[in-house]
mmCIF file of C-alpha atoms in Angstrom:
data_model
loop_
_atom_site.group_PDB
_atom_site.id
_atom_site.type_symbol
_atom_site.label_atom_id
_atom_site.label_comp_id
_atom_site.label_asym_id
_atom_site.label_seq_id
_atom_site.Cartn_x
_atom_site.Cartn_y
_atom_site.Cartn_z
ATOM 1 C CA MET D 1 5.896 -6.010 -10.208
ATOM 2 C CA LEU D 2 8.448 -8.555 -8.986
ATOM 3 C CA VAL D 3 11.884 -6.941 -8.641
ATOM 4 C CA GLN D 4 14.841 -9.288 -8.896
ATOM 5 C CA PHE D 5 18.160 -8.485 -7.270
ATOM 6 C CA GLY D 6 20.592 -7.137 -9.852
ATOM 7 C CA LYS D 7 18.028 -7.142 -12.672
ATOM 8 C CA TYR D 8 16.546 -4.118 -14.448
ATOM 9 C CA ASP D 9 14.174 -5.990 -16.746
ATOM 10 C CA ALA D 10 11.085 -5.660 -14.560
ATOM 11 C CA ILE D 11 11.966 -2.122 -13.463
ATOM 12 C CA CYS D 12 12.575 -0.773 -16.973
ATOM 13 C CA SER D 13 9.397 -2.404 -18.263
ATOM 14 C CA GLU D 14 7.487 -0.378 -15.674
ATOM 15 C CA VAL D 15 9.194 3.035 -15.743
ATOM 16 C CA ALA D 16 11.512 4.839 -18.157
ATOM 17 C CA LEU D 17 14.673 5.373 -16.105
ATOM 18 C CA ILE D 18 17.612 7.265 -17.554
ATOM 19 C CA VAL D 19 19.761 4.113 -17.580
ATOM 20 C CA CYS D 20 17.214 1.856 -19.284
ATOM 21 C CA PRO D 21 18.098 2.717 -22.929
ATOM 22 C CA LEU D 22 21.676 1.565 -22.207
ATOM 23 C CA LEU D 23 20.816 -1.837 -20.719
ATOM 24 C CA GLY D 24 19.772 -5.175 -22.144
ATOM 25 C CA THR D 25 20.055 -5.530 -25.900
ATOM 26 C CA ASP D 26 21.310 -2.937 -28.361
ATOM 27 C CA LEU D 27 17.818 -1.415 -28.423
ATOM 28 C CA GLY D 28 17.766 -1.017 -24.655
ATOM 29 C CA LEU D 29 14.945 -1.746 -22.237
ATOM 30 C CA GLU D 30 11.672 0.051 -22.915
ATOM 31 C CA PRO D 31 8.625 0.506 -20.669
ATOM 32 C CA VAL D 32 5.282 -0.903 -21.720
ATOM 33 C CA CYS D 33 3.755 2.571 -21.374
ATOM 34 C CA TYR D 34 5.350 6.008 -21.320
ATOM 35 C CA SER D 35 4.138 9.583 -21.528
ATOM 36 C CA ARG D 36 3.512 11.467 -24.758
ATOM 37 C CA ASN D 37 6.276 13.444 -26.447
ATOM 38 C CA VAL D 38 6.036 16.994 -27.761
ATOM 39 C CA GLU D 39 7.819 18.655 -30.656
ATOM 40 C CA ILE D 40 9.287 22.129 -30.210
ATOM 41 C CA ASN D 41 10.990 23.766 -33.211
ATOM 42 C CA GLY D 42 11.699 20.432 -34.778
ATOM 43 C CA THR D 43 13.084 18.914 -31.536
ATOM 44 C CA VAL D 44 11.195 16.050 -29.923
ATOM 45 C CA ILE D 45 11.013 16.486 -26.133
ATOM 46 C CA PHE D 46 10.395 13.376 -24.072
ATOM 47 C CA GLN D 47 8.753 13.523 -20.639
ATOM 48 C CA PRO D 48 7.742 17.227 -20.920
ATOM 49 C CA ALA D 49 5.744 17.222 -17.676
ATOM 50 C CA THR D 50 8.623 15.616 -15.791
ATOM 51 C CA CYS D 51 10.984 18.275 -17.131
ATOM 52 C CA ILE D 52 8.724 20.950 -15.648
ATOM 53 C CA ILE D 53 9.092 19.307 -12.239
ATOM 54 C CA HIS D 54 12.878 19.242 -12.672
ATOM 55 C CA ILE D 55 12.852 22.972 -13.395
ATOM 56 C CA ALA D 56 10.596 23.623 -10.401
ATOM 57 C CA ALA D 57 13.007 21.605 -8.272
ATOM 58 C CA LEU D 58 15.837 23.944 -9.277
ATOM 59 C CA PHE D 59 13.840 26.998 -8.164
ATOM 60 C CA MET D 60 12.894 25.378 -4.865
ATOM 61 C CA CYS D 61 16.482 24.288 -4.306
ATOM 62 C CA GLY D 62 17.665 27.861 -4.834
ATOM 63 C CA ILE D 63 15.192 29.128 -2.231
ATOM 64 C CA MET D 64 16.247 26.493 0.297
ATOM 65 C CA VAL D 65 19.947 27.185 -0.225
ATOM 66 C CA TYR D 66 19.321 30.908 0.261
ATOM 67 C CA HIS D 67 17.605 30.329 3.610
ATOM 68 C CA ILE D 68 20.270 27.863 4.738
ATOM 69 C CA ARG D 69 23.072 30.288 3.964
ATOM 70 C CA SER D 70 21.240 33.079 5.811
ATOM 71 C CA LYS D 71 21.405 31.092 9.072
ATOM 72 C CA TYR D 72 24.984 32.098 9.759
ATOM 73 C CA THR D 73 25.487 30.245 13.029
ATOM 74 C CA ALA D 74 23.297 27.159 12.550
ATOM 75 C CA VAL D 75 24.901 23.771 13.183
ATOM 76 C CA GLY D 76 25.823 21.897 10.011
ATOM 77 C CA ARG D 77 24.959 24.803 7.713
ATOM 78 C CA LYS D 78 27.905 24.300 5.371
ATOM 79 C CA GLU D 79 27.530 20.526 5.367
ATOM 80 C CA ILE D 80 23.826 20.383 4.524
ATOM 81 C CA VAL D 81 24.150 22.959 1.755
ATOM 82 C CA GLN D 82 26.416 20.556 -0.166
ATOM 83 C CA PHE D 83 23.521 18.089 -0.282
ATOM 84 C CA PHE D 84 21.338 20.681 -1.999
ATOM 85 C CA TYR D 85 24.090 21.714 -4.413
ATOM 86 C CA LEU D 86 24.500 18.119 -5.552
ATOM 87 C CA TYR D 87 20.736 17.707 -5.839
ATOM 88 C CA ALA D 88 20.476 20.843 -7.992
ATOM 89 C CA PHE D 89 23.267 19.626 -10.263
ATOM 90 C CA SER D 90 21.556 16.249 -10.600
ATOM 91 C CA GLU D 91 18.221 17.853 -11.481
ATOM 92 C CA THR D 92 19.889 20.043 -14.097
ATOM 93 C CA LEU D 93 21.433 17.002 -15.745
ATOM 94 C CA ALA D 94 18.138 15.101 -15.541
ATOM 95 C CA ILE D 95 16.444 17.807 -17.635
ATOM 96 C CA PHE D 96 18.686 16.981 -20.591
ATOM 97 C CA LEU D 97 18.593 13.209 -20.109
ATOM 98 C CA ASP D 98 14.898 12.671 -19.360
ATOM 99 C CA SER D 99 13.862 14.903 -22.235
ATOM 100 C CA ALA D 100 16.346 13.261 -24.636
ATOM 101 C CA ILE D 101 17.820 16.645 -25.521
ATOM 102 C CA ILE D 102 20.959 14.552 -25.299
ATOM 103 C CA PRO D 103 19.780 11.729 -27.611
ATOM 104 C CA THR D 104 19.938 8.193 -26.275
ATOM 105 C CA TYR D 105 21.680 7.038 -29.451
ATOM 106 C CA SER D 106 24.486 9.566 -28.939
ATOM 107 C CA LYS D 107 27.835 8.199 -27.762
ATOM 108 C CA VAL D 108 28.032 10.827 -25.012
ATOM 109 C CA TYR D 109 24.687 9.768 -23.530
ATOM 110 C CA ALA D 110 26.363 6.879 -21.687
ATOM 111 C CA TYR D 111 28.885 9.251 -20.085
ATOM 112 C CA PHE D 112 26.246 11.736 -18.983
ATOM 113 C CA ALA D 113 24.105 8.910 -17.625
ATOM 114 C CA ALA D 114 27.142 7.633 -15.684
ATOM 115 C CA VAL D 115 27.639 11.122 -14.235
ATOM 116 C CA TYR D 116 23.974 11.135 -13.226
ATOM 117 C CA VAL D 117 24.316 7.791 -11.419
ATOM 118 C CA GLY D 118 27.497 8.979 -9.707
ATOM 119 C CA LEU D 119 25.751 12.138 -8.538
ATOM 120 C CA GLY D 120 22.927 10.075 -7.068
ATOM 121 C CA THR D 121 25.441 7.997 -5.120
ATOM 122 C CA ALA D 122 27.168 11.125 -3.801
ATOM 123 C CA ILE D 123 23.837 12.771 -2.875
ATOM 124 C CA PHE D 124 22.677 9.947 -0.642
ATOM 125 C CA TRP D 125 26.128 9.586 0.911
ATOM 126 C CA THR D 126 26.159 13.309 1.728
ATOM 127 C CA LEU D 127 22.726 13.022 3.318
ATOM 128 C CA MET D 128 23.859 10.111 5.470
ATOM 129 C CA VAL D 129 26.987 11.948 6.664
ATOM 130 C CA ASN D 130 24.871 14.995 7.529
ATOM 131 C CA GLY D 131 22.865 12.719 9.791
ATOM 132 C CA PHE D 132 25.860 12.474 12.138
ATOM 133 C CA VAL D 133 26.749 16.170 12.175
ATOM 134 C CA GLY D 134 24.078 16.908 14.786
ATOM 135 C CA PHE D 135 25.731 14.528 17.256
ATOM 136 C CA GLN D 136 28.791 16.821 17.262
ATOM 137 C CA LEU D 137 31.171 13.891 16.841
ATOM 138 C CA TRP D 138 33.392 16.456 15.123
ATOM 139 C CA GLU D 139 33.298 20.222 14.866
ATOM 140 C CA ASP D 140 30.982 21.250 12.064
ATOM 141 C CA GLY D 141 31.929 23.910 9.561
ATOM 142 C CA THR D 142 35.668 23.384 10.023
ATOM 143 C CA PRO D 143 37.997 22.584 7.111
ATOM 144 C CA LYS D 144 38.421 19.081 8.510
ATOM 145 C CA SER D 145 34.678 18.442 8.475
ATOM 146 C CA LEU D 146 34.078 20.022 5.082
ATOM 147 C CA TRP D 147 36.985 18.383 3.304
ATOM 148 C CA PHE D 148 36.098 14.981 4.723
ATOM 149 C CA LEU D 149 32.593 15.392 3.315
ATOM 150 C CA ARG D 150 33.848 16.680 -0.029
ATOM 151 C CA ILE D 151 36.527 14.036 -0.527
ATOM 152 C CA SER D 152 34.324 11.147 0.569
ATOM 153 C CA SER D 153 31.481 12.392 -1.654
ATOM 154 C CA LEU D 154 33.908 12.662 -4.555
ATOM 155 C CA GLY D 155 35.034 9.098 -3.897
ATOM 156 C CA LEU D 156 31.458 7.804 -3.914
ATOM 157 C CA PHE D 157 30.737 9.791 -7.066
ATOM 158 C CA ALA D 158 33.765 8.204 -8.762
ATOM 159 C CA LEU D 159 32.635 4.756 -7.637
ATOM 160 C CA GLY D 160 29.142 5.204 -9.054
ATOM 161 C CA PHE D 161 30.482 6.742 -12.251
ATOM 162 C CA VAL D 162 32.995 3.957 -12.920
ATOM 163 C CA ILE D 163 30.591 1.107 -12.177
ATOM 164 C CA SER D 164 27.787 2.552 -14.294
ATOM 165 C CA LEU D 165 30.033 3.486 -17.213
ATOM 166 C CA ALA D 166 31.642 0.041 -17.169
ATOM 167 C CA THR D 167 28.159 -1.453 -17.312
ATOM 168 C CA PHE D 168 27.057 0.758 -20.197
ATOM 169 C CA ILE D 169 30.082 0.234 -22.455
ATOM 170 C CA SER D 170 31.083 -3.299 -21.330
ATOM 171 C CA ILE D 171 34.318 -3.013 -19.365
ATOM 172 C CA GLY D 172 35.597 -6.109 -17.626
ATOM 173 C CA SER D 173 32.915 -8.425 -16.334
ATOM 174 C CA LEU D 174 30.336 -5.645 -16.328
ATOM 175 C CA ASN D 175 28.105 -5.224 -19.373
ATOM 176 C CA PRO D 176 24.512 -4.215 -20.226
ATOM 177 C CA THR D 177 23.264 -7.683 -19.303
ATOM 178 C CA ASN D 178 25.288 -7.981 -16.077
ATOM 179 C CA THR D 179 23.857 -5.094 -14.065
ATOM 180 C CA VAL D 180 24.470 -6.213 -10.482
ATOM 181 C CA GLY D 181 27.003 -3.464 -9.747
ATOM 182 C CA LEU D 182 24.784 -0.771 -11.217
ATOM 183 C CA TRP D 183 21.776 -2.115 -9.340
ATOM 184 C CA ILE D 184 23.665 -1.867 -6.039
ATOM 185 C CA VAL D 185 24.959 1.687 -6.449
ATOM 186 C CA GLN D 186 21.760 3.099 -7.959
ATOM 187 C CA LEU D 187 19.002 1.287 -6.062
ATOM 188 C CA LEU D 188 20.322 -0.521 -2.985
ATOM 189 C CA PHE D 189 22.893 1.986 -1.715
ATOM 190 C CA PRO D 190 20.405 4.917 -1.508
ATOM 191 C CA ILE D 191 17.984 2.848 0.578
ATOM 192 C CA ILE D 192 20.763 1.946 3.019
ATOM 193 C CA CYS D 193 21.831 5.594 3.331
ATOM 194 C CA ILE D 194 18.271 6.793 3.922
ATOM 195 C CA ALA D 195 17.671 4.104 6.559
ATOM 196 C CA ILE D 196 20.819 5.128 8.457
ATOM 197 C CA TYR D 197 19.921 8.819 8.174
ATOM 198 C CA VAL D 198 16.368 8.326 9.449
ATOM 199 C CA ILE D 199 17.431 6.130 12.378
ATOM 200 C CA SER D 200 20.169 8.562 13.405
ATOM 201 C CA GLN D 201 17.805 11.546 13.294
ATOM 202 C CA VAL D 202 15.130 9.801 15.321
ATOM 203 C CA ILE D 203 17.754 9.017 17.976
ATOM 204 C CA LEU D 204 18.980 12.631 17.839
ATOM 205 C CA VAL D 205 15.498 14.060 18.384
ATOM 206 C CA LEU D 206 14.564 11.656 21.180
ATOM 207 C CA ARG D 207 17.822 12.010 23.101
ATOM 208 C CA THR D 208 18.810 15.639 22.679
ATOM 209 C CA LEU D 209 15.700 17.691 21.868
ATOM 210 C CA ASP D 210 12.730 18.566 24.041
ATOM 211 C CA ASP D 211 10.567 19.248 21.001
ATOM 212 C CA ARG D 212 9.150 16.175 19.239
ATOM 213 C CA TRP D 213 7.653 18.008 16.262
ATOM 214 C CA PRO D 214 10.714 17.358 14.046
ATOM 215 C CA LEU D 215 9.705 13.684 14.065
ATOM 216 C CA GLY D 216 6.754 14.714 11.929
ATOM 217 C CA ASP D 217 9.112 16.188 9.337
ATOM 218 C CA ILE D 218 11.051 12.914 9.268
ATOM 219 C CA LEU D 219 7.848 10.920 8.906
ATOM 220 C CA PHE D 220 6.541 13.039 6.015
ATOM 221 C CA GLY D 221 9.919 12.831 4.299
ATOM 222 C CA VAL D 222 9.976 9.034 4.544
ATOM 223 C CA LEU D 223 6.394 8.796 3.284
ATOM 224 C CA ALA D 224 7.252 11.011 0.313
ATOM 225 C CA PHE D 225 10.244 8.821 -0.573
ATOM 226 C CA VAL D 226 8.224 5.625 -0.261
ATOM 227 C CA ALA D 227 5.463 7.141 -2.399
ATOM 228 C CA ALA D 228 8.044 8.032 -5.059
ATOM 229 C CA CYS D 229 9.304 4.445 -5.179
ATOM 230 C CA VAL D 230 5.795 2.983 -5.341
ATOM 231 C CA LEU D 231 4.603 5.387 -8.034
ATOM 232 C CA MET D 232 7.678 4.868 -10.181
ATOM 233 C CA PHE D 233 8.400 1.177 -9.757
ATOM 234 C CA GLY D 234 4.989 -0.169 -8.820
ATOM 235 C CA VAL D 235 2.128 1.516 -10.659
ATOM 236 C CA SER D 236 3.744 3.661 -13.364
ATOM 237 C CA ALA D 237 2.252 1.639 -16.208
ATOM 238 C CA GLN D 238 -1.221 1.752 -14.641
ATOM 239 C CA ILE D 239 -0.994 5.526 -14.221
ATOM 240 C CA CYS D 240 0.190 5.949 -17.800
ATOM 241 C CA SER D 241 -2.675 3.881 -19.191
ATOM 242 C CA GLY D 242 -5.228 5.567 -16.950
ATOM 243 C CA VAL D 243 -4.373 9.110 -18.099
ATOM 244 C CA LYS D 244 -3.945 8.092 -21.761
ATOM 245 C CA HIS D 245 -0.162 8.594 -21.916
ATOM 246 C CA TYR D 246 -0.248 12.219 -20.811
ATOM 247 C CA LEU D 247 1.685 11.357 -17.638
ATOM 248 C CA ASP D 248 3.406 8.344 -16.139
ATOM 249 C CA GLY D 249 4.932 7.330 -12.843
ATOM 250 C CA THR D 250 8.128 9.278 -13.523
ATOM 251 C CA PHE D 251 6.272 12.573 -13.164
ATOM 252 C CA PHE D 252 4.807 11.687 -9.769
ATOM 253 C CA GLY D 253 8.004 9.986 -8.647
ATOM 254 C CA VAL D 254 10.148 13.064 -9.322
ATOM 255 C CA LEU D 255 7.520 15.243 -7.644
ATOM 256 C CA CYS D 256 7.505 13.082 -4.509
ATOM 257 C CA LEU D 257 11.310 13.056 -4.411
ATOM 258 C CA LEU D 258 11.211 16.854 -4.491
ATOM 259 C CA LEU D 259 8.811 16.818 -1.539
ATOM 260 C CA ALA D 260 11.162 14.462 0.312
ATOM 261 C CA VAL D 261 14.094 16.832 -0.279
ATOM 262 C CA MET D 262 11.982 19.756 0.931
ATOM 263 C CA MET D 263 11.214 17.819 4.113
ATOM 264 C CA VAL D 264 14.946 17.309 4.642
ATOM 265 C CA TYR D 265 15.296 21.092 4.617
ATOM 266 C CA LYS D 266 12.234 21.549 6.828
ATOM 267 C CA TYR D 267 13.592 19.073 9.358
ATOM 268 C CA TRP D 268 17.047 20.659 9.408
ATOM 269 C CA ASP D 269 15.511 24.109 9.819
ATOM 270 C CA SER D 270 13.331 22.922 12.704
ATOM 271 C CA ILE D 271 16.216 21.480 14.753
ATOM 272 C CA THR D 272 18.690 24.332 14.234
ATOM 273 C CA ARG D 273 18.568 27.681 15.956
ATOM 274 C CA GLU D 274 20.827 30.648 15.445
ATOM 275 C CA ASP D 275 23.122 31.810 18.232
ATOM 276 C CA LEU D 276 21.942 35.421 18.310
ATOM 277 C CA GLU D 277 25.140 36.508 20.047
ATOM 278 C CA PHE D 278 27.062 35.841 16.856
ATOM 279 C CA SER D 279 24.353 36.195 14.223
ATOM 280 C CA VAL D 280 24.450 38.897 11.584
ATOM 281 C CA GLY D 281 21.349 40.942 10.987
ATOM 282 C CA SER D 282 19.370 43.980 11.982
ATOM 283 C CA LYS D 283 18.638 42.774 15.496
ATOM 284 C CA GLN D 284 17.693 45.383 18.079
ATOM 285 C CA ALA D 285 20.229 45.780 20.861
ATOM 286 C CA ALA D 286 20.059 47.460 24.245
ATOM 287 C CA TRP D 287 22.962 48.039 26.583
ATOM 288 C CA GLU D 288 24.106 50.421 29.303
ATOM 289 C CA VAL D 289 27.475 51.911 30.181
ATOM 290 C CA LYS D 290 28.218 53.054 33.693
ATOM 291 C CA ASP D 291 31.138 55.333 34.459
ATOM 292 C CA SER D 292 31.960 54.765 38.114
ATOM 293 C CA SER D 293 34.961 57.111 37.941
ATOM 294 C CA MET D 294 32.605 60.126 37.909
ATOM 295 C CA GLY D 295 31.488 59.472 41.431
ATOM 296 C CA ASN D 296 27.999 59.181 42.836
ATOM 297 C CA SER D 297 26.737 62.400 41.295
ATOM 298 C CA ASP D 298 27.837 61.791 37.716
ATOM 299 C CA THR D 299 26.690 58.547 36.105
ATOM 300 C CA ASP D 300 26.434 58.251 32.330
ATOM 301 C CA VAL D 301 23.788 55.982 30.939
ATOM 302 C CA ILE D 302 23.658 55.132 27.250
ATOM 303 C CA THR D 303 20.697 53.216 25.922
ATOM 304 C CA ALA D 304 20.644 52.101 22.272
ATOM 305 C CA THR D 305 17.796 50.463 20.434
ATOM 306 C CA GLY D 306 18.269 49.916 16.720
ATOM 307 C CA SER D 307 19.646 53.161 15.318
ATOM 308 C CA SER D 308 18.394 55.547 18.058
ATOM 309 C CA VAL D 309 20.784 56.433 20.877
ATOM 310 C CA THR D 310 19.877 58.497 23.958
ATOM 311 C CA HIS D 311 22.231 59.894 26.580
ATOM 312 C CA GLU D 312 21.214 60.795 30.091
ATOM 313 C CA SER D 313 23.446 62.377 32.727
ATOM 314 C CA GLY D 314 23.087 61.295 36.296
ATOM 315 C CA GLN D 315 23.380 64.930 37.372
ATOM 316 C CA GLN D 316 19.647 65.330 36.801
ATOM 317 C CA GLY D 317 19.321 63.093 39.790
ATOM 318 C CA GLY D 318 16.158 61.318 38.845
ATOM 319 C CA GLY D 319 15.913 59.007 35.837
ATOM 320 C CA TYR D 320 12.646 57.204 35.997
ATOM 321 C CA GLY D 321 10.664 58.375 38.968
ATOM 322 C CA GLY D 322 13.653 59.998 40.674
ATOM 323 C CA LYS D 323 15.635 56.767 40.583
ATOM 324 C CA GLY D 324 18.559 55.976 38.357
ATOM 325 C CA PHE D 325 18.134 53.480 35.527
ATOM 326 C CA GLY D 326 20.307 50.822 37.116
ATOM 327 C CA GLY D 327 20.182 47.047 37.649
ATOM 328 C CA ARG D 328 17.118 45.189 38.795
ATOM 329 C CA ASP D 329 16.441 44.677 42.478
ATOM 330 C CA ASN D 330 13.745 42.153 43.313
ATOM 331 C CA GLY D 331 12.178 42.614 39.914
ATOM 332 C CA ARG D 332 12.183 46.383 39.994
ATOM 333 C CA LEU D 333 14.588 48.992 38.701
ATOM 334 C CA ALA D 334 17.216 49.532 41.364
ATOM 335 C CA PRO D 335 18.479 53.088 41.972
ATOM 336 C CA TYR D 336 21.971 54.229 41.195
ATOM 337 C CA PRO D 337 24.133 55.236 44.137
ATOM 338 C CA GLY D 338 23.052 58.662 45.203
ATOM 339 C CA GLY D 339 20.092 58.628 42.803
ATOM 340 C CA GLY D 340 17.506 59.625 45.374
ATOM 341 C CA ASN D 341 15.113 62.373 44.641
ATOM 342 C CA GLY D 342 17.062 64.564 42.238
ATOM 343 C CA LYS D 343 16.245 67.796 40.614
ATOM 344 C CA GLY D 344 12.795 67.561 39.234
ATOM 345 C CA GLY D 345 12.458 63.946 40.438
ATOM 346 C CA GLN D 346 9.486 62.416 42.249
ATOM 347 C CA ALA D 347 9.734 59.858 44.987
ATOM 348 C CA SER D 348 6.452 58.382 43.899
ATOM 349 C CA GLY D 349 7.972 57.033 40.696
ATOM 350 C CA GLY D 350 5.816 59.084 38.316
ATOM 351 C CA TYR D 351 6.853 59.605 34.722
ATOM 352 C CA PRO D 352 7.800 62.039 33.352
ATOM 353 C CA PRO D 353 9.304 63.819 36.382
ATOM 354 C CA SER D 354 7.457 67.008 37.195
ATOM 355 C CA GLY D 355 9.341 70.136 36.301
ATOM 356 C CA TYR D 356 11.629 68.333 33.869
ATOM 357 C CA SER D 357 11.650 69.838 30.415
ATOM 358 C CA GLY D 358 14.660 68.130 28.843
ATOM 359 C CA ASN D 359 14.680 65.361 26.222
ATOM 360 C CA PHE D 360 15.694 61.789 26.914
#
């Protein structure tokens, strides 16, 4: 297929995009081959298999958002989650547009399709901005960072919405036959954003991380995106004819895009670690409290692990092996002042101390 800049004729003849029924003549642009439709309770559902992938994408997106939000101290947590929120909203809208639950002949179809294009523009912009969060050019998670991302994403959404709607309903110089603006915001702009994101992340991994495994996540994500473009825009008609209209390139394209989004999450998860000092969870903790005001003979030691707390008085004279449970000295437990061989203690370091019948 030969793709011309600013033209949808070749693209829409290959794959049934959401915008294709609104372009070209009054009848729209139709693909030479598309998947079978099904009828449910008197309603004809287009692209049923593709709709299943959209629904699966919503479930996967919910799982990824849950895990992102559980990493309380990870860098860029609040920024990257906006990318997945926008993706989930886009997939929800695609269910109604791909399946023609919102009919293509309806007057509101053009507005919903314009919202879909605007969401796509905002999604790729959000991904690109997240590519610079790891460089710590600004403090992540702050109101300044979040509102910059939100406002700029809203601006790109408005740009995509206005250009696409003007193309659909013929406003100004834009019309269904003059699709250069729509072609730029829907097809060219995402490729530019992905290229910038990938380059920035490769630089981030090579310059700041010792681990090179995240490069594999980037590679698999890029391959999934390229596969989606090839399957949708390159061989959709061949796939449709080969499987006798049961599926077409849209099904495999949406599936590969889902895999690419999952690799974005996998990559982000692999390069972020929680700061356990500030994390929230049921982590085991161990600490000790020394009361030096009690003198050499009275030293209180508190050791806590999880929910169990033990208290030992230094008056017994011999913690472990007749020595107090103090700091380390040359890799061994150093004695407390005056620990020595206490009551029931053993100089040999045996445990438990002979003659000691108390509980730790």
